[in-house]
PDB file of C-alpha atoms in Angstrom:
ATOM      1  CA  UNK B 195     -22.986  -1.862  -0.520  1.00 63.00           C
ATOM      2  CA  UNK B 196     -24.051   1.505   1.324  1.00 81.00           C
ATOM      3  CA  UNK B 197     -25.221   4.179  -0.581  1.00 84.00           C
ATOM      4  CA  UNK B 198     -22.056   6.139  -0.562  1.00 83.00           C
ATOM      5  CA  UNK B 199     -19.877   3.268  -2.049  1.00 83.00           C
ATOM      6  CA  UNK B 200     -22.713   3.416  -5.070  1.00 85.00           C
ATOM      7  CA  UNK B 201     -22.438   7.204  -5.228  1.00 87.00           C
ATOM      8  CA  UNK B 202     -18.737   6.931  -5.046  1.00 86.00           C
ATOM      9  CA  UNK B 203     -18.755   4.093  -7.775  1.00 85.00           C
ATOM     10  CA  UNK B 204     -21.215   5.720 -10.382  1.00 88.00           C
ATOM     11  CA  UNK B 205     -19.769   9.189 -10.072  1.00 89.00           C
ATOM     12  CA  UNK B 206     -15.871   8.237  -9.826  1.00 89.00           C
ATOM     13  CA  UNK B 207     -14.479   4.825 -10.287  1.00 88.00           C
ATOM     14  CA  UNK B 208     -17.124   3.773 -13.100  1.00 89.00           C
ATOM     15  CA  UNK B 209     -16.692   7.059 -15.364  1.00 91.00           C
ATOM     16  CA  UNK B 210     -12.776   7.049 -14.849  1.00 90.00           C
ATOM     17  CA  UNK B 211     -12.626   3.147 -15.959  1.00 90.00           C
ATOM     18  CA  UNK B 212     -15.214   3.798 -18.953  1.00 93.00           C
ATOM     19  CA  UNK B 213     -12.921   6.719 -19.788  1.00 92.00           C
ATOM     20  CA  UNK B 214      -9.726   4.880 -19.680  1.00 92.00           C
ATOM     21  CA  UNK B 215     -11.275   1.767 -21.786  1.00 92.00           C
ATOM     22  CA  UNK B 216     -12.398   4.384 -24.334  1.00 94.00           C
ATOM     23  CA  UNK B 217      -9.051   6.625 -24.737  1.00 94.00           C
ATOM     24  CA  UNK B 218      -7.273   2.468 -24.611  1.00 93.00           C
ATOM     25  CA  UNK B 219      -9.668   1.509 -27.721  1.00 92.00           C
ATOM     26  CA  UNK B 220      -9.142   4.946 -29.521  1.00 93.00           C
ATOM     27  CA  UNK B 221      -5.547   4.932 -29.356  1.00 91.00           C
ATOM     28  CA  UNK B 222      -3.311   3.151 -31.780  1.00 84.00           C
ATOM     29  CA  UNK B 223      -1.933   0.006 -30.866  1.00 85.00           C
ATOM     30  CA  UNK B 224      -4.312   0.140 -27.810  1.00 90.00           C
ATOM     31  CA  UNK B 225      -1.227   0.940 -25.712  1.00 93.00           C
ATOM     32  CA  UNK B 226      -1.679   0.660 -22.090  1.00 92.00           C
ATOM     33  CA  UNK B 227       0.910   3.023 -20.924  1.00 93.00           C
ATOM     34  CA  UNK B 228      -0.020   5.643 -23.518  1.00 94.00           C
ATOM     35  CA  UNK B 229      -3.810   5.086 -22.694  1.00 94.00           C
ATOM     36  CA  UNK B 230      -2.375   5.801 -18.941  1.00 93.00           C
ATOM     37  CA  UNK B 231      -0.556   9.010 -19.775  1.00 94.00           C
ATOM     38  CA  UNK B 232      -3.779  10.936 -21.836  1.00 94.00           C
ATOM     39  CA  UNK B 233      -6.078   9.953 -19.076  1.00 92.00           C
ATOM     40  CA  UNK B 234      -3.815  11.314 -16.418  1.00 91.00           C
ATOM     41  CA  UNK B 235      -2.964  14.566 -18.639  1.00 93.00           C
ATOM     42  CA  UNK B 236      -7.061  14.942 -19.177  1.00 92.00           C
ATOM     43  CA  UNK B 237      -7.891  14.878 -15.451  1.00 88.00           C
ATOM     44  CA  UNK B 238      -4.915  17.068 -14.563  1.00 88.00           C
ATOM     45  CA  UNK B 239      -6.497  19.439 -17.125  1.00 90.00           C
ATOM     46  CA  UNK B 240      -9.642  19.281 -15.544  1.00 88.00           C
ATOM     47  CA  UNK B 241      -8.696  19.752 -12.224  1.00 84.00           C
ATOM     48  CA  UNK B 242      -6.444  22.567 -13.289  1.00 87.00           C
ATOM     49  CA  UNK B 243      -8.805  25.440 -11.801  1.00 86.00           C
ATOM     50  CA  UNK B 244      -8.467  23.624  -8.389  1.00 82.00           C
ATOM     51  CA  UNK B 245      -5.011  23.002  -8.473  1.00 83.00           C
ATOM     52  CA  UNK B 246      -4.373  26.826  -9.460  1.00 84.00           C
ATOM     53  CA  UNK B 247      -6.219  27.680  -6.187  1.00 81.00           C
ATOM     54  CA  UNK B 248      -4.213  25.452  -4.208  1.00 80.00           C
ATOM     55  CA  UNK B 249      -0.768  26.414  -5.474  1.00 80.00           C
ATOM     56  CA  UNK B 250      -1.810  30.176  -5.040  1.00 81.00           C
ATOM     57  CA  UNK B 251      -3.017  29.318  -1.655  1.00 79.00           C
ATOM     58  CA  UNK B 252       0.260  27.918  -0.775  1.00 77.00           C
ATOM     59  CA  UNK B 253       2.341  30.390  -2.032  1.00 78.00           C
ATOM     60  CA  UNK B 254       0.484  32.924  -0.028  1.00 79.00           C
ATOM     61  CA  UNK B 255       0.729  30.923   3.094  1.00 80.00           C
ATOM     62  CA  UNK B 256       4.550  30.500   2.309  1.00 79.00           C
ATOM     63  CA  UNK B 257       5.076  33.979   1.451  1.00 80.00           C
ATOM     64  CA  UNK B 258       3.860  35.435   5.284  1.00 82.00           C
ATOM     65  CA  UNK B 259       5.678  32.795   7.424  1.00 81.00           C
ATOM     66  CA  UNK B 260       8.341  34.775   8.898  1.00 85.00           C
ATOM     67  CA  UNK B 261       5.953  37.729   9.855  1.00 86.00           C
ATOM     68  CA  UNK B 262       3.765  34.689  11.602  1.00 84.00           C
ATOM     69  CA  UNK B 263       6.907  33.712  13.380  1.00 84.00           C
ATOM     70  CA  UNK B 264       7.717  37.309  14.324  1.00 87.00           C
ATOM     71  CA  UNK B 265       4.333  37.609  15.923  1.00 84.00           C
ATOM     72  CA  UNK B 266       4.481  34.243  17.595  1.00 83.00           C
ATOM     73  CA  UNK B 267       7.744  35.043  18.980  1.00 85.00           C
ATOM     74  CA  UNK B 268       6.802  38.182  20.044  1.00 85.00           C
ATOM     75  CA  UNK B 269       3.504  37.084  21.860  1.00 82.00           C
ATOM     76  CA  UNK B 270       4.445  33.801  22.989  1.00 80.00           C
ATOM     77  CA  UNK B 271       2.942  34.110  26.553  1.00 80.00           C
ATOM     78  CA  UNK B 272      -0.524  35.662  24.897  1.00 82.00           C
ATOM     79  CA  UNK B 273      -2.263  33.296  23.318  1.00 84.00           C
ATOM     80  CA  UNK B 274      -5.203  35.337  22.757  1.00 86.00           C
ATOM     81  CA  UNK B 275      -3.076  38.374  21.313  1.00 85.00           C
ATOM     82  CA  UNK B 276      -1.178  36.020  18.987  1.00 85.00           C
ATOM     83  CA  UNK B 277      -4.483  34.900  17.526  1.00 85.00           C
ATOM     84  CA  UNK B 278      -5.673  38.270  16.993  1.00 86.00           C
ATOM     85  CA  UNK B 279      -2.848  39.557  15.507  1.00 86.00           C
ATOM     86  CA  UNK B 280      -2.608  36.286  13.086  1.00 85.00           C
ATOM     87  CA  UNK B 281      -6.058  37.146  11.932  1.00 86.00           C
ATOM     88  CA  UNK B 282      -5.230  40.412  11.210  1.00 86.00           C
ATOM     89  CA  UNK B 283      -2.202  39.620   9.087  1.00 83.00           C
ATOM     90  CA  UNK B 284      -4.505  37.019   7.293  1.00 82.00           C
ATOM     91  CA  UNK B 285      -7.039  39.868   6.657  1.00 83.00           C
ATOM     92  CA  UNK B 286      -4.009  42.120   5.684  1.00 83.00           C
ATOM     93  CA  UNK B 287      -2.797  39.737   3.103  1.00 77.00           C
ATOM     94  CA  UNK B 288      -5.890  38.631   1.803  1.00 74.00           C
ATOM     95  CA  UNK B 289      -5.057  34.976   2.803  1.00 76.00           C
ATOM     96  CA  UNK B 290      -6.749  32.320   4.744  1.00 71.00           C
ATOM     97  CA  UNK B 291      -5.225  29.200   6.335  1.00 68.00           C
ATOM     98  CA  UNK B 292      -8.115  26.780   4.998  1.00 68.00           C
ATOM     99  CA  UNK B 293      -8.312  28.701   1.335  1.00 62.00           C
ATOM    100  CA  UNK B 294      -6.310  25.787   0.047  1.00 59.00           C
ATOM    101  CA  UNK B 295      -8.121  22.558   1.597  1.00 68.00           C
ATOM    102  CA  UNK B 296     -11.231  22.953  -0.567  1.00 63.00           C
ATOM    103  CA  UNK B 297      -9.829  22.708  -3.897  1.00 63.00           C
ATOM    104  CA  UNK B 298      -7.806  19.930  -2.513  1.00 65.00           C
ATOM    105  CA  UNK B 299     -10.519  18.034  -1.051  1.00 73.00           C
ATOM    106  CA  UNK B 300     -12.530  18.186  -4.263  1.00 71.00           C
ATOM    107  CA  UNK B 301      -9.224  16.778  -6.225  1.00 72.00           C
ATOM    108  CA  UNK B 302      -8.787  13.757  -3.851  1.00 80.00           C
ATOM    109  CA  UNK B 303     -11.831  11.687  -4.751  1.00 85.00           C
ATOM    110  CA  UNK B 304     -10.549  11.754  -8.387  1.00 83.00           C
ATOM    111  CA  UNK B 305      -7.150  10.854  -7.476  1.00 79.00           C
ATOM    112  CA  UNK B 306      -7.940   8.044  -5.266  1.00 84.00           C
ATOM    113  CA  UNK B 307     -10.178   6.570  -8.109  1.00 85.00           C
ATOM    114  CA  UNK B 308      -7.260   7.078 -10.305  1.00 84.00           C
ATOM    115  CA  UNK B 309      -4.907   5.389  -7.928  1.00 81.00           C
ATOM    116  CA  UNK B 310      -7.823   2.403  -7.823  1.00 82.00           C
ATOM    117  CA  UNK B 311      -8.046   2.097 -11.503  1.00 83.00           C
ATOM    118  CA  UNK B 312      -4.250   1.575 -12.063  1.00 82.00           C
ATOM    119  CA  UNK B 313      -3.815  -0.713  -8.820  1.00 78.00           C
ATOM    120  CA  UNK B 314      -7.008  -3.013 -10.077  1.00 75.00           C
ATOM    121  CA  UNK B 315      -9.060  -1.815 -13.040  1.00 71.00           C
ATOM    122  CA  UNK B 316      -6.097  -3.243 -15.552  1.00 79.00           C
ATOM    123  CA  UNK B 317      -7.002  -6.403 -14.416  1.00 79.00           C
ATOM    124  CA  UNK B 318     -10.644  -5.984 -16.117  1.00 75.00           C
ATOM    125  CA  UNK B 319     -13.233  -8.436 -15.039  1.00 71.00           C
ATOM    126  CA  UNK B 320     -16.528  -7.137 -15.028  1.00 79.00           C
ATOM    127  CA  UNK B 321     -18.134  -6.104 -18.190  1.00 84.00           C
ATOM    128  CA  UNK B 322     -21.186  -4.974 -16.217  1.00 84.00           C
ATOM    129  CA  UNK B 323     -19.334  -1.828 -15.342  1.00 86.00           C
ATOM    130  CA  UNK B 324     -18.853  -0.454 -18.840  1.00 89.00           C
ATOM    131  CA  UNK B 325     -21.762   1.764 -20.425  1.00 91.00           C
ATOM    132  CA  UNK B 326     -23.594   0.412 -23.100  1.00 89.00           C
ATOM    133  CA  UNK B 327     -22.363   2.351 -26.076  1.00 91.00           C
ATOM    134  CA  UNK B 328     -18.867   1.261 -25.667  1.00 90.00           C
ATOM    135  CA  UNK B 329     -17.951  -1.225 -27.962  1.00 89.00           C
ATOM    136  CA  UNK B 330     -17.178  -4.906 -26.862  1.00 86.00           C
ATOM    137  CA  UNK B 331     -13.954  -4.852 -24.500  1.00 88.00           C
ATOM    138  CA  UNK B 332     -12.593  -8.005 -23.672  1.00 83.00           C
ATOM    139  CA  UNK B 333      -9.501  -6.694 -21.305  1.00 86.00           C
ATOM    140  CA  UNK B 334      -6.286  -4.895 -21.403  1.00 90.00           C
ATOM    141  CA  UNK B 335      -2.935  -5.684 -22.948  1.00 90.00           C
ATOM    142  CA  UNK B 336      -0.575  -4.995 -19.886  1.00 89.00           C
ATOM    143  CA  UNK B 337       2.467  -4.456 -22.114  1.00 90.00           C
ATOM    144  CA  UNK B 338       3.094  -1.118 -22.521  1.00 91.00           C
ATOM    145  CA  UNK B 339       5.424   0.388 -25.401  1.00 88.00           C
ATOM    146  CA  UNK B 340       6.682  -2.880 -26.008  1.00 86.00           C
ATOM    147  CA  UNK B 341       8.754  -3.003 -22.495  1.00 87.00           C
ATOM    148  CA  UNK B 342       6.837  -3.187 -19.620  1.00 88.00           C
ATOM    149  CA  UNK B 343       4.262  -5.620 -18.225  1.00 90.00           C
ATOM    150  CA  UNK B 344       2.103  -2.999 -16.301  1.00 91.00           C
ATOM    151  CA  UNK B 345       0.378  -5.967 -14.660  1.00 89.00           C
ATOM    152  CA  UNK B 346       3.957  -6.777 -12.673  1.00 89.00           C
ATOM    153  CA  UNK B 347       6.059  -5.240 -10.360  1.00 89.00           C
ATOM    154  CA  UNK B 348       8.951  -3.154 -12.205  1.00 91.00           C
ATOM    155  CA  UNK B 349      12.283  -1.837 -10.807  1.00 93.00           C
ATOM    156  CA  UNK B 350      13.025   0.713 -13.150  1.00 93.00           C
ATOM    157  CA  UNK B 351       9.237   2.077 -12.796  1.00 93.00           C
ATOM    158  CA  UNK B 352       9.639   1.975  -8.851  1.00 93.00           C
ATOM    159  CA  UNK B 353      12.783   3.866  -8.927  1.00 94.00           C
ATOM    160  CA  UNK B 354      11.191   6.411 -11.545  1.00 94.00           C
ATOM    161  CA  UNK B 355       8.219   6.499  -8.920  1.00 92.00           C
ATOM    162  CA  UNK B 356      10.222   7.310  -6.264  1.00 91.00           C
ATOM    163  CA  UNK B 357      12.299   9.529  -7.872  1.00 93.00           C
ATOM    164  CA  UNK B 358       9.576  11.641  -9.349  1.00 92.00           C
ATOM    165  CA  UNK B 359       7.929  12.005  -5.971  1.00 89.00           C
ATOM    166  CA  UNK B 360      11.439  13.551  -4.734  1.00 90.00           C
ATOM    167  CA  UNK B 361      11.128  16.068  -7.586  1.00 89.00           C
ATOM    168  CA  UNK B 362       8.030  17.004  -6.925  1.00 86.00           C
ATOM    169  CA  UNK B 363       8.245  17.679  -3.413  1.00 82.00           C
ATOM    170  CA  UNK B 364      11.529  19.991  -4.438  1.00 82.00           C
ATOM    171  CA  UNK B 365       9.008  21.908  -6.308  1.00 78.00           C
ATOM    172  CA  UNK B 366       6.420  22.572  -3.922  1.00 72.00           C
ATOM    173  CA  UNK B 367       6.333  26.262  -2.259  1.00 59.00           C
ATOM    174  CA  UNK B 368       8.048  26.110   1.022  1.00 57.00           C
ATOM    175  CA  UNK B 369       8.336  28.644   3.849  1.00 52.00           C
ATOM    176  CA  UNK B 370      11.452  29.963   4.519  1.00 49.00           C
ATOM    177  CA  UNK B 371      13.512  27.923   6.939  1.00 49.00           C
ATOM    178  CA  UNK B 372      12.633  28.513  10.526  1.00 47.00           C
ATOM    179  CA  UNK B 373      15.729  29.796  13.059  1.00 47.00           C
ATOM    180  CA  UNK B 374      13.992  27.419  15.701  1.00 46.00           C
ATOM    181  CA  UNK B 375      15.518  23.785  16.404  1.00 39.00           C
ATOM    182  CA  UNK B 376      12.791  21.147  15.863  1.00 44.00           C
ATOM    183  CA  UNK B 377      10.324  23.535  14.175  1.00 56.00           C
ATOM    184  CA  UNK B 378       7.695  21.251  12.957  1.00 52.00           C
ATOM    185  CA  UNK B 379       7.241  22.655   9.558  1.00 56.00           C
ATOM    186  CA  UNK B 380      11.068  21.846   8.887  1.00 59.00           C
ATOM    187  CA  UNK B 381      10.497  18.307   9.723  1.00 61.00           C
ATOM    188  CA  UNK B 382       7.340  17.855   7.652  1.00 61.00           C
ATOM    189  CA  UNK B 383       9.592  19.321   4.750  1.00 65.00           C
ATOM    190  CA  UNK B 384      12.263  16.715   5.146  1.00 64.00           C
ATOM    191  CA  UNK B 385       9.756  13.968   5.571  1.00 65.00           C
ATOM    192  CA  UNK B 386       7.792  15.203   2.070  1.00 66.00           C
ATOM    193  CA  UNK B 387      11.447  15.633   0.512  1.00 71.00           C
ATOM    194  CA  UNK B 388      13.227  12.331   1.307  1.00 73.00           C
ATOM    195  CA  UNK B 389      10.698   9.691   3.511  1.00 81.00           C
ATOM    196  CA  UNK B 390       7.679   9.783   1.120  1.00 82.00           C
ATOM    197  CA  UNK B 391       9.700   9.263  -2.244  1.00 85.00           C
ATOM    198  CA  UNK B 392      11.397   6.099  -0.427  1.00 87.00           C
ATOM    199  CA  UNK B 393       7.923   5.261   0.955  1.00 87.00           C
ATOM    200  CA  UNK B 394       6.129   5.839  -2.472  1.00 86.00           C
ATOM    201  CA  UNK B 395       8.921   3.322  -4.101  1.00 88.00           C
ATOM    202  CA  UNK B 396       8.531   0.303  -1.183  1.00 89.00           C
ATOM    203  CA  UNK B 397       4.731   0.338  -2.046  1.00 86.00           C
ATOM    204  CA  UNK B 398       5.229   0.413  -5.385  1.00 85.00           C
ATOM    205  CA  UNK B 399       7.730  -2.404  -5.552  1.00 88.00           C
ATOM    206  CA  UNK B 400       4.748  -4.768  -3.861  1.00 85.00           C
ATOM    207  CA  UNK B 401       1.794  -3.556  -6.961  1.00 85.00           C
ATOM    208  CA  UNK B 402       1.265  -3.367 -10.482  1.00 88.00           C
ATOM    209  CA  UNK B 403       3.623  -1.621 -11.909  1.00 90.00           C
ATOM    210  CA  UNK B 404       0.637   0.366 -13.879  1.00 90.00           C
ATOM    211  CA  UNK B 405       0.243   2.044 -10.555  1.00 89.00           C
ATOM    212  CA  UNK B 406       4.026   3.178 -10.393  1.00 91.00           C
ATOM    213  CA  UNK B 407       3.930   4.326 -13.943  1.00 93.00           C
ATOM    214  CA  UNK B 408       0.867   6.566 -13.290  1.00 91.00           C
ATOM    215  CA  UNK B 409       2.575   7.678 -10.183  1.00 90.00           C
ATOM    216  CA  UNK B 410       5.679   8.784 -12.091  1.00 93.00           C
ATOM    217  CA  UNK B 411       3.312  10.740 -15.107  1.00 93.00           C
ATOM    218  CA  UNK B 412       1.274  12.507 -12.567  1.00 90.00           C
ATOM    219  CA  UNK B 413       4.384  13.590 -10.673  1.00 90.00           C
ATOM    220  CA  UNK B 414       5.842  15.232 -13.807  1.00 93.00           C
ATOM    221  CA  UNK B 415       2.579  16.618 -15.075  1.00 92.00           C
ATOM    222  CA  UNK B 416       2.578  18.415 -11.495  1.00 89.00           C
ATOM    223  CA  UNK B 417       5.767  19.902 -11.774  1.00 91.00           C
ATOM    224  CA  UNK B 418       4.892  21.633 -15.431  1.00 91.00           C
ATOM    225  CA  UNK B 419       1.720  22.446 -14.174  1.00 89.00           C
ATOM    226  CA  UNK B 420       2.999  24.246 -11.206  1.00 87.00           C
ATOM    227  CA  UNK B 421       5.778  25.945 -12.816  1.00 89.00           C
ATOM    228  CA  UNK B 422       2.998  26.909 -15.451  1.00 90.00           C
ATOM    229  CA  UNK B 423       0.837  28.351 -12.718  1.00 87.00           C
ATOM    230  CA  UNK B 424       3.807  30.069 -10.661  1.00 85.00           C
ATOM    231  CA  UNK B 425       4.657  31.791 -14.288  1.00 87.00           C
ATOM    232  CA  UNK B 426       1.479  33.033 -14.287  1.00 86.00           C
ATOM    233  CA  UNK B 427       1.392  34.189 -10.678  1.00 83.00           C
ATOM    234  CA  UNK B 428       4.569  36.203 -11.500  1.00 83.00           C
ATOM    235  CA  UNK B 429       3.399  37.793 -14.537  1.00 81.00           C
ATOM    236  CA  UNK B 430       0.178  39.006 -12.683  1.00 80.00           C
ATOM    237  CA  UNK B 431       2.791  40.128  -9.920  1.00 75.00           C
ATOM    238  CA  UNK B 432       4.738  41.875 -12.667  1.00 78.00           C
ATOM    239  CA  UNK B 433       1.322  43.182 -14.041  1.00 76.00           C
ATOM    240  CA  UNK B 434       0.367  45.080 -10.900  1.00 71.00           C
ATOM    241  CA  UNK B 435       3.507  46.294  -9.951  1.00 72.00           C
ATOM    242  CA  UNK B 436       3.184  48.247 -13.316  1.00 67.00           C
ATOM    243  CA  UNK B 437      -0.209  49.191 -12.567  1.00 66.00           C
ATOM    244  CA  UNK B 438       0.038  51.027  -9.236  1.00 57.00           C
ATOM    245  CA  UNK B 439      -3.734  52.302  -9.226  1.00 56.00           C
ATOM    246  CA  UNK B 440      -5.219  48.636 -10.076  1.00 49.00           C
ATOM    247  CA  UNK B 441      -5.500  48.306  -5.773  1.00 50.00           C
ATOM    248  CA  UNK B 442      -7.405  45.266  -4.591  1.00 47.00           C
ATOM    249  CA  UNK B 443      -9.247  44.293  -7.889  1.00 48.00           C
ATOM    250  CA  UNK B 444      -5.994  42.984  -9.205  1.00 48.00           C
ATOM    251  CA  UNK B 445      -5.288  40.404  -6.802  1.00 49.00           C
ATOM    252  CA  UNK B 446      -5.318  36.833  -8.292  1.00 45.00           C
ATOM    253  CA  UNK B 447      -8.385  34.500  -7.358  1.00 43.00           C
TER     254      UNK B 447
END
């Protein structure tokens, strides 16, 4: 095992596994489904500052898409002038095309760790991964809410994972539709809204339904979190419109 694998295990996968086991042992009835919900909520709350920054960046970039397209159409034969005008627009609007990447990169290892945990972790077989202060643990009861065996595929949870992915894509900030046929962003939007949910459902059907259940909970929480952040952004904008002298200091971070 190389140093990066060890570092990832000790900083991401092992803490997530131990946190998951601790939640499972603390909860009444030791319900695996409820433990997945609690851990997913906890992780989303911990990542909230990064998620908020990503959504703010997405909204800012979506808002300037019409002006970007006008610049590209007006200067389509002059790449240097297009780049210069584009950078001037970014500076004027206070946005950066990569500003959402850093918070997304911070979230990614944790989200991958959760994916691995609910894919393989419910079939717990290695007590050496547990911290010494945890009580003895023999493994998870895979039955959630008395209904689903989360160690096996389940059609209901598979469909829920695909449907929740479709809803989550619908709520993502979208730039105004372009007039140009074959616009790349329009193609990506179509794939995110229709193709990706089908792909998620197809993958979920071949894996333990703990993963489909986690993905459903994750998407529903993402929708709620996005609605909360968007309401917050709208409130901040409303506050600035009532304070015309606030200047640049009133811009959200």
